[in-house]
């Protein structure tokens, strides 16, 4: 900093400190307040210390004023953030809101924390748009992992919004998924509805999304059948889930080495299971009960079995 800049920056504080000093502070050499200090330069001893004390007081007053101004600014930003969050459709009880910054288009972006559960990033556009912190932070983490040299998208920073994995695991429990959740991620957002993937230890996973009545869930076996993928579910885990559905049925001994989701109707959900070294099955699950049909007898159900290469003819009655 140049000399002139320094003088300008401290002029007010310096003037205040000088005014606070007693007139005798700059008395003749060796004397302060009529007392002989034995020093040639009284300013180097008593007066300098007093000057420093008064300067510290002046600077502290300035810092306290800056703090008050900052508190006012943060209060105004929080009020604006709460208003924008409400306008965007955020329905949680907002416990805290801060201004994160602005977009390249000079639109303000706020972060809102919720009293329960993760909060939101809210862009003060027309109309305002809210994105859940779970989705935003997952996208930011993915962007950083993919290309750490590129500026990532905005992410939530408040402590209440940072535990993404635990939040999604809670969503899984709310959706009625009773497995041991081992991996989770936010896939994206369609309109105001976020989509999450749930990985389950040793069994088929799910995609879940919030709905007006709670949560919608789709098994990964269905997702795969539709031509998409689940990153956290292996084929072996899906086969294990199919085998579990056959427990306590005549097909309980089937060593499932292939399977597919066939569809659902008012009568239940239909699957095909291929059995190693034996005839396969088509089975229907309805109200937690499973009804099985050997492939040899199931040609009229959804086109019959397609995974079992050769289906032996059903034995004639009485043989």
Rosetta silent file (secondary structure, phi, psi, omega in degrees, C-alpha in Angstrom):
SEQUENCE: XXXXXXXXXXXXXXXXXXXXXXXXXXXXXXXXXXXXXXXXXXXXXXXXXXXXXXXXXXXXXXXXXXXXXXXXXXXXXXXXXXXXXXXXXXXXXXXXXXXXXXXXXXXXXXXXXXXXXXXXXXXXXXXXXXXXXXXXXXXXXXXXXXXXXXXXXXXXXXXXXXXXXXXXXXXXXXXXXXXXXXXXXXXXXXXXXXXXXXXXXXXXXXXXXXXXXXXXXXXXXXXXXXXXXXXXXXXXXXXXXXXXXXXXXXXXXXXXXXXXXXXXXXXXXXXXXXXXXXXXXXXXXXXXXXXXXXXXXXXXXXXXXXXXXXXXXXXXXXX
SCORE:     score description
SCORE:     0.000 S_00000001
   1 L     0.000  139.494 -179.754    0.000    0.000    0.000 S_00000001
   2 L   -73.799  165.301  179.208    1.357    3.460   -0.804 S_00000001
   3 H   -60.798  -43.335 -178.396    1.999    6.077    1.870 S_00000001
   4 H   -65.253  -39.602  179.417   -0.960    8.191    0.779 S_00000001
   5 H   -64.120  -39.841  179.584   -3.284    5.193    0.790 S_00000001
   6 H   -64.668  -42.369 -179.259   -2.186    4.245    4.288 S_00000001
   7 H   -64.123  -41.301  179.396   -2.732    7.794    5.529 S_00000001
   8 H   -65.145  -43.901 -176.556   -6.166    7.938    3.990 S_00000001
   9 H   -63.715  -32.704 -175.571   -7.170    4.549    5.397 S_00000001
  10 H  -109.144    6.068 -172.716   -6.195    5.423    8.981 S_00000001
  11 H   -58.477  -44.684 -177.395   -6.837    9.176    9.004 S_00000001
  12 H   -66.018  -46.081 -179.525  -10.062    8.968   10.994 S_00000001
  13 H   -65.069  -39.403 -179.401   -8.682    6.513   13.534 S_00000001
  14 H   -64.063  -45.173 -179.454   -5.434    8.475   13.855 S_00000001
  15 H   -62.139  -40.754  179.656   -7.273   11.741   14.427 S_00000001
  16 H   -63.017  -42.509 -179.304   -9.459   10.109   17.048 S_00000001
  17 H   -64.197  -40.377 -179.974   -6.439    8.719   18.855 S_00000001
  18 H   -64.232  -42.876 -178.800   -4.700   12.103   18.890 S_00000001
  19 H   -64.088  -30.675 -178.482   -7.795   13.827   20.293 S_00000001
  20 H   -77.058  -15.352 -179.989   -8.009   11.248   23.060 S_00000001
  21 L   -76.244  142.531  176.470   -4.463   11.960   24.260 S_00000001
  22 L   -69.540  150.442 -179.904   -4.002   14.418   27.126 S_00000001
  23 H   -56.981  -30.918 -177.324   -2.251   17.701   26.212 S_00000001
  24 H   -77.877   -3.876 -176.474    0.664   16.797   28.493 S_00000001
  25 H   -64.022  -28.967 -179.430    1.324   13.606   26.566 S_00000001
  26 H  -108.858   39.176 -179.916    3.683   15.408   24.247 S_00000001
  27 L   -69.372 -178.011 -177.039    5.414   17.453   26.959 S_00000001
  28 L   -62.105  163.029 -176.980    9.094   18.192   26.964 S_00000001
  29 L   -52.448  135.152  172.663   11.659   15.421   26.910 S_00000001
  30 L    85.713   -7.986 -175.904   11.689   13.221   30.023 S_00000001
  31 E  -123.509  129.120  172.076    8.437   14.519   31.506 S_00000001
  32 E  -130.888  116.861 -178.827    4.952   13.055   31.292 S_00000001
  33 L    61.594   31.854  178.532    2.329   14.681   33.499 S_00000001
  34 L    81.786    2.278 -179.708    5.094   16.432   35.417 S_00000001
  35 E  -102.203  130.388  179.409    6.916   13.186   36.199 S_00000001
  36 E   -79.555  114.766 -179.710   10.555   12.832   35.129 S_00000001
  37 L   -89.554  -12.293 -177.893   10.890    9.520   33.294 S_00000001
  38 L    80.259    5.957 -177.998   14.593    9.908   32.634 S_00000001
  39 L   -99.720  149.090  176.811   13.972    9.443   28.925 S_00000001
  40 L   -77.707  -25.642 -176.740   15.116   11.745   26.189 S_00000001
  41 L  -131.828   97.491 -176.604   11.990   11.057   24.133 S_00000001
  42 H   -62.306  -28.922 -178.727    8.817   10.778   26.182 S_00000001
  43 H   -64.056  -26.199 -178.337    6.837    9.745   23.082 S_00000001
  44 H   -77.200  -12.986 -177.880    8.927    6.546   22.883 S_00000001
  45 L  -116.808  -89.818 -173.122    7.751    5.431   26.317 S_00000001
  46 H   -69.108  -48.576 -174.444    4.555    6.599   27.967 S_00000001
  47 H   -65.985  -36.582  179.970    2.922    8.634   25.213 S_00000001
  48 H   -65.173  -41.030  179.041    3.503    5.967   22.556 S_00000001
  49 H   -63.811  -42.549  179.356    1.872    3.315   24.708 S_00000001
  50 H   -65.699  -39.046  177.816   -1.093    5.586   25.355 S_00000001
  51 H   -61.135  -44.993 -179.826   -1.315    6.400   21.645 S_00000001
  52 H   -62.639  -39.640  178.860   -1.316    2.711   20.749 S_00000001
  53 H   -62.170  -44.132 -179.672   -4.056    1.999   23.288 S_00000001
  54 H   -69.406  -34.637  177.265   -6.247    4.744   21.869 S_00000001
  55 H   -66.795  -40.978  177.206   -5.530    3.646   18.288 S_00000001
  56 H   -60.572  -40.607  179.151   -6.506    0.071   19.167 S_00000001
  57 H   -62.523  -44.193 -179.571   -9.744    1.378   20.663 S_00000001
  58 H   -63.173  -43.309  179.958  -10.525    3.374   17.520 S_00000001
  59 H   -67.244  -36.881  177.798   -9.813    0.416   15.244 S_00000001
  60 H   -64.817  -40.208  176.678  -11.901   -1.885   17.434 S_00000001
  61 H   -60.309  -41.726  179.101  -14.801    0.549   17.229 S_00000001
  62 H   -64.530  -40.355  179.625  -14.455    0.522   13.432 S_00000001
  63 H   -65.887  -39.842  178.413  -14.375   -3.296   13.399 S_00000001
  64 H   -64.309  -37.180  177.454  -17.469   -3.477   15.589 S_00000001
  65 H   -64.534  -41.528  177.044  -19.253   -1.158   13.217 S_00000001
  66 H   -61.449  -39.451  177.419  -18.227   -3.393   10.310 S_00000001
  67 H   -62.556  -40.753  178.434  -19.628   -6.356   12.224 S_00000001
  68 H   -64.807  -42.010  177.825  -22.936   -4.583   12.738 S_00000001
  69 H   -62.624  -40.513  179.573  -23.120   -3.752    9.071 S_00000001
  70 H   -64.204  -42.174  179.225  -22.340   -7.374    8.189 S_00000001
  71 H   -61.540  -40.148  178.262  -25.034   -8.632   10.548 S_00000001
  72 H   -64.398  -43.087 -179.694  -27.552   -6.314    8.906 S_00000001
  73 H   -62.839  -45.487 -179.681  -26.523   -7.467    5.440 S_00000001
  74 H   -63.820  -36.112  178.066  -26.797  -11.158    6.384 S_00000001
  75 H   -64.920  -42.616  178.318  -30.207  -10.556    7.927 S_00000001
  76 H   -64.834  -40.995  179.903  -31.416   -8.883    4.731 S_00000001
  77 H   -65.566  -38.652  179.597  -29.987  -11.705    2.594 S_00000001
  78 H   -65.204  -42.243  178.728  -31.667  -14.336    4.758 S_00000001
  79 H   -61.791  -41.595  178.359  -35.035  -12.594    4.456 S_00000001
  80 H   -65.036  -40.546  179.618  -34.607  -12.425    0.674 S_00000001
  81 H   -64.118  -41.706  177.827  -33.589  -16.090    0.556 S_00000001
  82 H   -62.581  -41.453 -179.049  -36.634  -17.181    2.552 S_00000001
  83 H   -65.588  -43.176 -179.767  -38.925  -15.187    0.262 S_00000001
  84 H   -66.707  -39.147  178.733  -37.397  -16.620   -2.918 S_00000001
  85 H   -62.285  -43.920  179.220  -37.550  -20.170   -1.499 S_00000001
  86 H   -63.957  -40.159 -179.689  -41.247  -19.784   -0.697 S_00000001
  87 H   -67.170  -28.770 -178.884  -41.947  -18.375   -4.148 S_00000001
  88 H   -76.618  -14.185 -178.573  -40.136  -21.316   -5.761 S_00000001
  89 L   104.014    2.972  176.970  -42.464  -23.793   -4.056 S_00000001
  90 L   -62.148  125.511 -174.015  -40.126  -25.046   -1.314 S_00000001
  91 L  -105.019   -6.972 -179.206  -42.477  -26.371    1.354 S_00000001
  92 L   -72.639  164.652  173.468  -40.084  -27.224    4.180 S_00000001
  93 L   -78.806  108.572 -176.481  -39.651  -25.010    7.237 S_00000001
  94 E   -74.215  119.824 -178.721  -36.622  -22.928    6.246 S_00000001
  95 E   -95.066  -20.806 -178.193  -34.275  -22.686    9.219 S_00000001
  96 E  -161.503  145.368  177.301  -31.498  -20.694    7.532 S_00000001
  97 E  -145.385  137.817  179.058  -30.879  -18.964    4.219 S_00000001
  98 E  -135.308  157.860  173.524  -27.767  -17.372    2.747 S_00000001
  99 E   -90.023  117.996 -179.884  -26.790  -15.713   -0.505 S_00000001
 100 E   -82.537  -34.271 -176.785  -24.247  -17.934   -2.263 S_00000001
 101 E   157.181 -155.935 -179.586  -23.528  -15.614   -5.176 S_00000001
 102 E  -130.860  153.346  175.781  -24.753  -14.848   -8.650 S_00000001
 103 L   -76.452  174.060  176.609  -24.931  -16.733  -11.924 S_00000001
 104 L   -62.812  -20.158  177.446  -23.097  -15.571  -15.030 S_00000001
 105 L   -92.650   13.356  176.659  -26.372  -13.860  -15.953 S_00000001
 106 L    67.232   31.919  176.356  -26.266  -11.847  -12.708 S_00000001
 107 L  -101.446  130.860 -176.992  -29.104  -13.811  -11.091 S_00000001
 108 E   -69.968  141.626  177.715  -28.809  -14.324   -7.334 S_00000001
 109 E  -121.197  123.478 -179.822  -28.493  -17.870   -5.995 S_00000001
 110 E  -110.065  155.351  171.198  -29.531  -18.622   -2.422 S_00000001
 111 E  -116.356  130.607  179.050  -29.069  -21.688   -0.248 S_00000001
 112 E  -118.956  130.828  173.533  -31.847  -22.635    2.149 S_00000001
 113 E   -97.861  147.364 -179.391  -31.545  -25.151    4.972 S_00000001
 114 E  -105.448  151.937  179.459  -34.628  -26.995    6.226 S_00000001
 115 L   -61.449  -33.913  175.676  -35.571  -27.719    9.826 S_00000001
 116 L  -133.466  129.473  178.644  -35.731  -31.415    8.886 S_00000001
 117 L    82.634  167.194 -178.999  -33.875  -32.985    5.972 S_00000001
 118 L   -65.018  156.234 -177.410  -31.584  -31.426    3.371 S_00000001
 119 L   -98.074 -144.862 -169.825  -32.405  -28.040    1.878 S_00000001
 120 E  -143.298  154.470  161.310  -32.278  -26.406   -1.518 S_00000001
 121 E   -96.471  131.745 -177.376  -30.403  -24.168   -3.914 S_00000001
 122 E  -126.598  120.079  177.151  -32.814  -21.500   -5.149 S_00000001
 123 E   -92.338  127.272 -175.953  -32.146  -19.324   -8.178 S_00000001
 124 L   -81.060   50.763  177.766  -33.970  -15.984   -8.032 S_00000001
 125 L   -83.333 -173.225  177.099  -35.042  -16.208  -11.652 S_00000001
 126 L  -118.531  102.561   -2.911  -38.542  -15.452  -12.941 S_00000001
 127 L   -79.983  165.723  177.575  -40.033  -17.651  -11.642 S_00000001
 128 L   -62.980  148.515 -178.788  -37.543  -18.846   -8.997 S_00000001
 129 E  -124.042  129.844  179.623  -36.250  -22.412   -9.410 S_00000001
 130 E  -109.499  137.059  174.953  -35.311  -24.712   -6.523 S_00000001
 131 E  -126.036  130.720 -179.581  -32.983  -27.722   -6.768 S_00000001
 132 E   -60.763  144.077 -179.635  -32.527  -30.084   -3.840 S_00000001
 133 H   -62.341  -31.239  179.082  -29.104  -30.007   -2.179 S_00000001
 134 H   -62.912  -45.227  178.608  -28.824  -33.778   -2.572 S_00000001
 135 H   -67.873  -46.167 -176.977  -29.151  -33.444   -6.347 S_00000001
 136 H   -62.179  -45.522 -177.521  -26.988  -30.322   -6.545 S_00000001
 137 H   -71.980  -32.283  175.182  -24.143  -31.724   -4.451 S_00000001
 138 H   -65.106  -43.334  179.593  -24.197  -35.062   -6.266 S_00000001
 139 H   -64.547  -40.733  179.544  -23.945  -33.262   -9.607 S_00000001
 140 H   -65.248  -43.378  179.314  -21.108  -31.063   -8.336 S_00000001
 141 H   -63.331  -40.265  178.885  -19.178  -34.062   -6.980 S_00000001
 142 H   -65.223  -41.558 -179.749  -19.630  -35.909  -10.265 S_00000001
 143 H   -63.805  -40.897  179.245  -18.457  -32.885  -12.257 S_00000001
 144 H   -66.046  -41.573 -179.893  -15.342  -32.511  -10.098 S_00000001
 145 H   -67.062  -34.655 -178.596  -14.519  -36.216  -10.384 S_00000001
 146 H   -73.729  -44.406 -178.554  -15.018  -36.118  -14.157 S_00000001
 147 L  -150.482   90.749 -175.432  -12.978  -32.982  -14.831 S_00000001
 148 L   -68.110   -9.572 -179.277  -11.425  -31.256  -11.797 S_00000001
 149 L   -89.257  -10.371 -178.510  -10.093  -28.379  -13.933 S_00000001
 150 L   -97.811  142.131  179.185  -13.567  -27.162  -14.954 S_00000001
 151 L   -61.965  122.935 -177.888  -15.648  -24.946  -12.688 S_00000001
 152 L   -76.972  163.878  174.988  -18.276  -27.235  -11.085 S_00000001
 153 L   -67.025  165.419 -178.839  -21.947  -26.308  -10.780 S_00000001
 154 L   -60.560  145.706  179.645  -23.149  -24.597   -7.616 S_00000001
 155 L  -136.081  157.341  178.803  -23.347  -26.771   -4.519 S_00000001
 156 L   -75.247  148.260 -174.644  -24.808  -26.405   -1.039 S_00000001
 157 L  -126.215  -18.803 -177.999  -22.437  -25.381    1.745 S_00000001
 158 L   -67.259  140.362 -176.375  -24.442  -25.142    4.967 S_00000001
 159 H   -52.247  -37.386 -177.741  -23.621  -27.986    7.426 S_00000001
 160 H   -67.072  -15.403 -175.462  -27.236  -29.166    7.527 S_00000001
 161 H  -105.692    8.239 -169.628  -27.150  -29.742    3.763 S_00000001
 162 L   -96.917  -21.393 -174.866  -23.918  -31.711    3.432 S_00000001
 163 L   -86.773   75.406 -173.120  -24.725  -35.287    4.519 S_00000001
 164 H   -64.835  -48.876 -174.935  -26.064  -36.386    1.135 S_00000001
 165 H   -61.792  -42.677  179.788  -25.725  -40.171    1.515 S_00000001
 166 H   -64.429  -36.018  179.534  -27.499  -40.296    4.866 S_00000001
 167 H   -64.262  -44.883 -178.864  -30.335  -38.197    3.460 S_00000001
 168 H   -67.438  -37.635  176.859  -30.915  -40.555    0.518 S_00000001
 169 H   -61.376  -36.651  175.649  -30.767  -43.588    2.835 S_00000001
 170 H   -65.206  -39.623  177.739  -33.531  -41.937    4.887 S_00000001
 171 H   -59.922  -40.306 -179.740  -35.542  -41.455    1.687 S_00000001
 172 H   -61.809  -42.482  178.750  -35.184  -45.193    0.990 S_00000001
 173 H   -65.349  -40.077  177.436  -36.587  -46.064    4.398 S_00000001
 174 H   -62.726  -32.011 -179.315  -39.475  -43.628    3.871 S_00000001
 175 L   -79.702   -2.489  177.570  -40.179  -45.352    0.538 S_00000001
 176 L    86.038   19.867  178.378  -40.521  -48.695    2.323 S_00000001
 177 L   -88.545  114.227 -172.774  -37.270  -50.243    1.089 S_00000001
 178 L   -96.799    9.674 -177.954  -36.180  -52.597    3.831 S_00000001
 179 L   -77.867  171.893  171.414  -32.822  -53.736    2.436 S_00000001
 180 L   -80.958  107.541 -176.939  -29.389  -52.873    3.769 S_00000001
 181 E   -73.832  122.860 -179.238  -28.585  -49.758    1.762 S_00000001
 182 E  -113.484  -23.554  177.270  -24.958  -49.830    0.648 S_00000001
 183 E  -147.069  146.102 -179.421  -24.752  -47.182   -2.088 S_00000001
 184 E  -143.978  157.636  173.393  -26.887  -44.209   -3.081 S_00000001
 185 E  -162.209  156.791  169.951  -26.888  -41.390   -5.589 S_00000001
 186 E   -94.368  126.294 -177.701  -29.091  -38.684   -7.024 S_00000001
 187 E   -85.076  -38.447 -177.877  -29.624  -39.328  -10.720 S_00000001
 188 E   167.542 -164.312 -177.474  -31.250  -36.040  -11.623 S_00000001
 189 E  -143.622  131.427  175.944  -34.423  -34.033  -11.427 S_00000001
 190 E  -113.802  111.080 -172.678  -37.501  -33.900  -13.664 S_00000001
 191 L    63.430 -125.489  178.385  -39.455  -30.744  -12.922 S_00000001
 192 L   -97.037    3.242 -175.219  -39.584  -30.541   -9.137 S_00000001
 193 E  -102.993  116.418  176.878  -39.189  -34.315   -8.664 S_00000001
 194 E   -80.769  152.529  178.290  -35.727  -35.652   -7.922 S_00000001
 195 E  -119.781  129.252 -178.152  -34.786  -39.213   -8.890 S_00000001
 196 E  -121.873  149.983  172.428  -32.543  -41.297   -6.643 S_00000001
 197 E  -110.248  135.564  179.613  -30.917  -44.695   -7.014 S_00000001
 198 E  -115.254  123.284  173.955  -30.711  -47.035   -4.044 S_00000001
 199 E   -96.283  134.267 -178.690  -28.182  -49.867   -3.958 S_00000001
 200 E  -114.431  138.273  179.485  -29.026  -52.845   -1.748 S_00000001
 201 L   -69.862  116.744  172.896  -26.530  -55.312   -0.320 S_00000001
 202 L    76.612    9.337 -179.887  -27.042  -58.718   -1.938 S_00000001
 203 E  -153.431  174.177 -177.386  -30.344  -57.954   -3.659 S_00000001
 204 E   -62.767  142.034  178.063  -32.012  -55.874   -6.356 S_00000001
 205 E   -94.818 -166.495 -174.929  -31.911  -52.108   -5.929 S_00000001
 206 E  -145.656  159.687  159.976  -34.404  -49.369   -6.744 S_00000001
 207 E  -110.018  136.265  179.445  -35.025  -45.994   -8.240 S_00000001
 208 E  -130.328  152.528  176.840  -37.242  -43.805   -6.097 S_00000001
 209 E  -149.151  143.093 -179.669  -38.824  -40.407   -6.591 S_00000001
 210 E   -69.436  147.521  177.496  -41.097  -38.325   -4.342 S_00000001
 211 E  -132.382  177.552 -179.278  -44.786  -38.136   -5.193 S_00000001
 212 L   -66.402  -23.106 -177.882  -47.808  -36.320   -3.830 S_00000001
 213 L  -107.079    3.279 -178.939  -48.642  -39.317   -1.667 S_00000001
 214 E   145.259 -107.228 -179.130  -45.137  -40.278   -0.533 S_00000001
 215 E  -137.620  141.447  168.945  -42.639  -42.090   -2.737 S_00000001
 216 E   -99.655  137.897  178.831  -42.756  -43.997   -6.009 S_00000001
 217 E  -132.304  142.786  179.892  -40.266  -46.876   -6.293 S_00000001
 218 E  -131.764  125.351  179.291  -39.212  -48.985   -9.246 S_00000001
 219 E   -65.774  147.613 -178.894  -37.056  -52.113   -8.906 S_00000001
 220 H   -63.008  -28.084  176.105  -33.832  -52.104  -10.897 S_00000001
 221 H   -60.352  -35.885  177.031  -34.970  -55.295  -12.652 S_00000001
 222 H   -72.671  -40.759  179.169  -37.781  -53.187  -14.136 S_00000001
 223 H   -59.803  -45.479 -179.672  -35.362  -50.344  -14.928 S_00000001
 224 H   -65.395  -40.047  179.590  -33.056  -52.724  -16.800 S_00000001
 225 H   -61.997  -28.133  179.382  -35.995  -54.256  -18.673 S_00000001
 226 L   -84.194    0.766  176.743  -36.862  -50.748  -19.895 S_00000001
 227 L    95.183    5.830  177.372  -33.378  -50.356  -21.374 S_00000001
 228 L  -103.085 -168.695 -176.553  -31.804  -48.229  -18.661 S_00000001
 229 L  -136.693  156.927  168.920  -29.244  -49.152  -15.993 S_00000001
 230 L  -118.409  121.751 -173.989  -28.736  -49.208  -12.248 S_00000001
 231 L   -71.676  -24.817 -171.341  -25.148  -48.449  -11.309 S_00000001
 232 L  -107.682   10.417 -179.255  -25.271  -50.118   -7.893 S_00000001
 233 L  -122.208  128.391  179.700  -27.050  -53.402   -8.703 S_00000001
 234 L   -94.956  159.139  174.538  -25.329  -56.445  -10.197 S_00000001
 235 H   -56.591  -37.577  179.467  -27.006  -59.227  -12.205 S_00000001
 236 H   -62.741  -38.616  178.769  -26.193  -61.622   -9.371 S_00000001
 237 H   -67.091  -35.654  178.148  -28.073  -59.421   -6.895 S_00000001
 238 H   -68.202  -41.290  177.847  -31.086  -59.360   -9.185 S_00000001
 239 H   -64.535  -35.987  178.097  -31.071  -63.154   -9.537 S_00000001
 240 H   -63.684  -37.007  178.211  -30.849  -63.453   -5.751 S_00000001
 241 H   -67.646  -40.063  177.354  -33.985  -61.317   -5.442 S_00000001
 242 H   -62.988  -42.810  179.586  -35.840  -63.514   -7.947 S_00000001
 243 H   -62.192  -38.145  179.762  -34.786  -66.630   -6.048 S_00000001
 244 H   -64.553  -32.716  178.591  -36.043  -65.086   -2.801 S_00000001
 245 H   -69.209  -21.632 -179.175  -39.459  -64.565   -4.387 S_00000001
 246 L   -89.047   -3.882  179.136  -39.624  -68.323   -5.141 S_00000001
 247 L   -60.779  146.005  179.186  -39.108  -69.362   -1.531 S_00000001
 248 L    62.756   28.992  173.839  -41.966  -71.422   -0.088 S_00000001
 249 L  -128.927  168.723  176.305  -43.220  -72.338   -3.579 S_00000001
 250 L   -60.959  -12.821  179.774  -42.872  -75.523   -5.682 S_00000001
 251 L  -100.288   17.064 -175.407  -40.004  -73.720   -7.443 S_00000001
 252 L   -62.154  -26.416 -178.849  -37.990  -73.170   -4.278 S_00000001
 253 L   -84.546   -2.335 -179.766  -35.248  -75.575   -5.498 S_00000001
 254 L   -64.081  125.905  173.030  -34.709  -73.613   -8.722 S_00000001
 255 L   -90.283   96.656 -171.644  -31.120  -72.404   -9.055 S_00000001
 256 E   -70.775  116.498  176.751  -31.950  -69.158  -10.810 S_00000001
 257 E  -119.767   12.911  175.649  -29.328  -68.353  -13.445 S_00000001
 258 E  -171.132  151.273 -179.287  -31.423  -65.978  -15.540 S_00000001
 259 E  -170.239  165.048  179.037  -34.532  -63.896  -15.122 S_00000001
 260 E  -156.511  155.781  171.605  -36.584  -60.980  -16.352 S_00000001
 261 E   -87.581  131.581 -175.946  -39.415  -58.684  -15.427 S_00000001
 262 E  -103.160  -29.320 -179.794  -42.411  -59.315  -17.683 S_00000001
 263 E   145.342  178.732 -178.094  -44.882  -56.648  -16.624 S_00000001
 264 E  -139.675  150.488  176.516  -47.616  -55.815  -14.154 S_00000001
 265 E  -147.782 -174.354  178.614  -51.407  -55.689  -14.170 S_00000001
 266 L   -63.467  -18.978 -179.375  -54.251  -55.606  -11.701 S_00000001
 267 L   -86.523   -9.209  179.887  -53.608  -59.328  -11.166 S_00000001
 268 E   137.251 -172.225  179.779  -50.015  -58.869  -10.002 S_00000001
 269 E  -109.815  132.618 -173.486  -46.435  -58.536  -11.214 S_00000001
 270 E  -109.218  139.800  177.790  -45.029  -61.202  -13.541 S_00000001
 271 E  -135.624  159.425  168.878  -41.461  -62.511  -13.819 S_00000001
 272 E  -117.888  138.589  175.540  -39.637  -65.301  -15.605 S_00000001
 273 E  -123.459  129.443  173.364  -36.923  -67.353  -13.915 S_00000001
 274 E   -95.501  135.051 -177.318  -34.540  -69.668  -15.752 S_00000001
 275 E  -109.544  134.922 -179.923  -33.331  -72.622  -13.690 S_00000001
 276 L   -64.690  120.169  175.420  -29.918  -74.217  -14.141 S_00000001
 277 L    70.812   16.310 -178.223  -30.363  -77.706  -15.627 S_00000001
 278 E  -152.295  169.482  177.030  -34.126  -77.710  -15.230 S_00000001
 279 E   -63.730  145.580  178.815  -37.332  -76.281  -16.596 S_00000001
 280 E   -90.130 -169.985 -175.779  -37.885  -72.622  -15.765 S_00000001
 281 E  -142.418  151.048  160.240  -40.899  -70.797  -14.422 S_00000001
 282 E  -108.758  135.044 -179.742  -43.134  -67.840  -14.926 S_00000001
 283 E  -137.799  152.622 -177.646  -44.426  -66.586  -11.613 S_00000001
 284 E  -116.151  133.524  177.252  -46.812  -63.944  -10.391 S_00000001
 285 E  -112.451  122.730  178.810  -46.379  -61.898   -7.218 S_00000001
 286 E  -145.125  126.750 -179.833  -49.499  -60.389   -5.710 S_00000001
 287 L    53.307   44.320  177.869  -50.023  -59.155   -2.155 S_00000001
 288 L    65.281   12.049  175.089  -46.683  -60.700   -1.100 S_00000001
 289 E  -111.671  143.134 -177.442  -47.814  -64.137   -2.341 S_00000001
 290 E  -115.772  129.787  175.664  -46.107  -65.936   -5.238 S_00000001
 291 E  -117.405  127.704 -173.563  -47.829  -68.286   -7.690 S_00000001
 292 E  -110.274  149.720  177.333  -45.584  -70.276  -10.051 S_00000001
 293 E  -134.574  121.475  176.880  -46.217  -71.833  -13.472 S_00000001
 294 E   -61.242  146.236 -177.130  -43.722  -74.209  -15.115 S_00000001
 295 H   -55.486  -34.846 -179.685  -42.640  -73.001  -18.534 S_00000001
 296 H   -62.749  -21.660 -177.234  -44.209  -76.096  -20.102 S_00000001
 297 H  -112.740    8.683 -170.337  -47.583  -74.901  -18.812 S_00000001
 298 L  -116.675   22.457 -176.650  -47.143  -71.160  -19.197 S_00000001
 299 L   -63.387  -26.100 -178.151  -47.315  -70.572  -22.941 S_00000001
 300 L   -88.843    3.918 -178.568  -50.443  -68.474  -22.555 S_00000001
 301 L  -104.182  103.267  176.053  -48.939  -66.095  -20.002 S_00000001
 302 L    59.197   29.452 -178.747  -47.363  -63.075  -21.661 S_00000001
 303 L    88.007    0.084  176.835  -46.129  -65.145  -24.589 S_00000001
 304 L    81.329 -172.919 -178.418  -44.579  -67.800  -22.371 S_00000001
 305 L   -75.361  140.376  175.130  -40.966  -68.397  -21.350 S_00000001
 306 L  -122.808   -9.733 -178.861  -38.232  -66.993  -23.567 S_00000001
 307 L   -91.093  -26.755  179.245  -35.174  -67.623  -21.397 S_00000001
 308 L   -83.796  118.776 -172.832  -35.488  -71.420  -21.186 S_00000001
 309 L   -63.441  -50.157 -178.737  -34.020  -72.830  -24.411 S_00000001
 310 L  -127.138  122.402 -178.760  -35.904  -76.104  -24.518 S_00000001
 311 L  -106.435  115.009  179.463  -39.115  -76.655  -22.645 S_00000001
 312 L   -64.749  147.915  178.494  -40.160  -80.310  -22.288 S_00000001
 313 L   -66.934  147.008  178.561  -43.768  -81.061  -23.049 S_00000001
 314 L   -66.295  139.936 -179.917  -46.047  -81.421  -20.104 S_00000001
 315 L   -68.328  139.574  178.125  -46.660  -85.060  -19.187 S_00000001
 316 L   -60.626  147.666  179.512  -50.155  -86.331  -20.049 S_00000001
 317 L   -54.439  137.712  176.006  -52.473  -86.619  -17.057 S_00000001
 318 L    88.213   -6.099  178.607  -52.123  -89.919  -15.241 S_00000001
 319 L   -99.277    0.000    0.000  -48.587  -90.689  -16.491 S_00000001
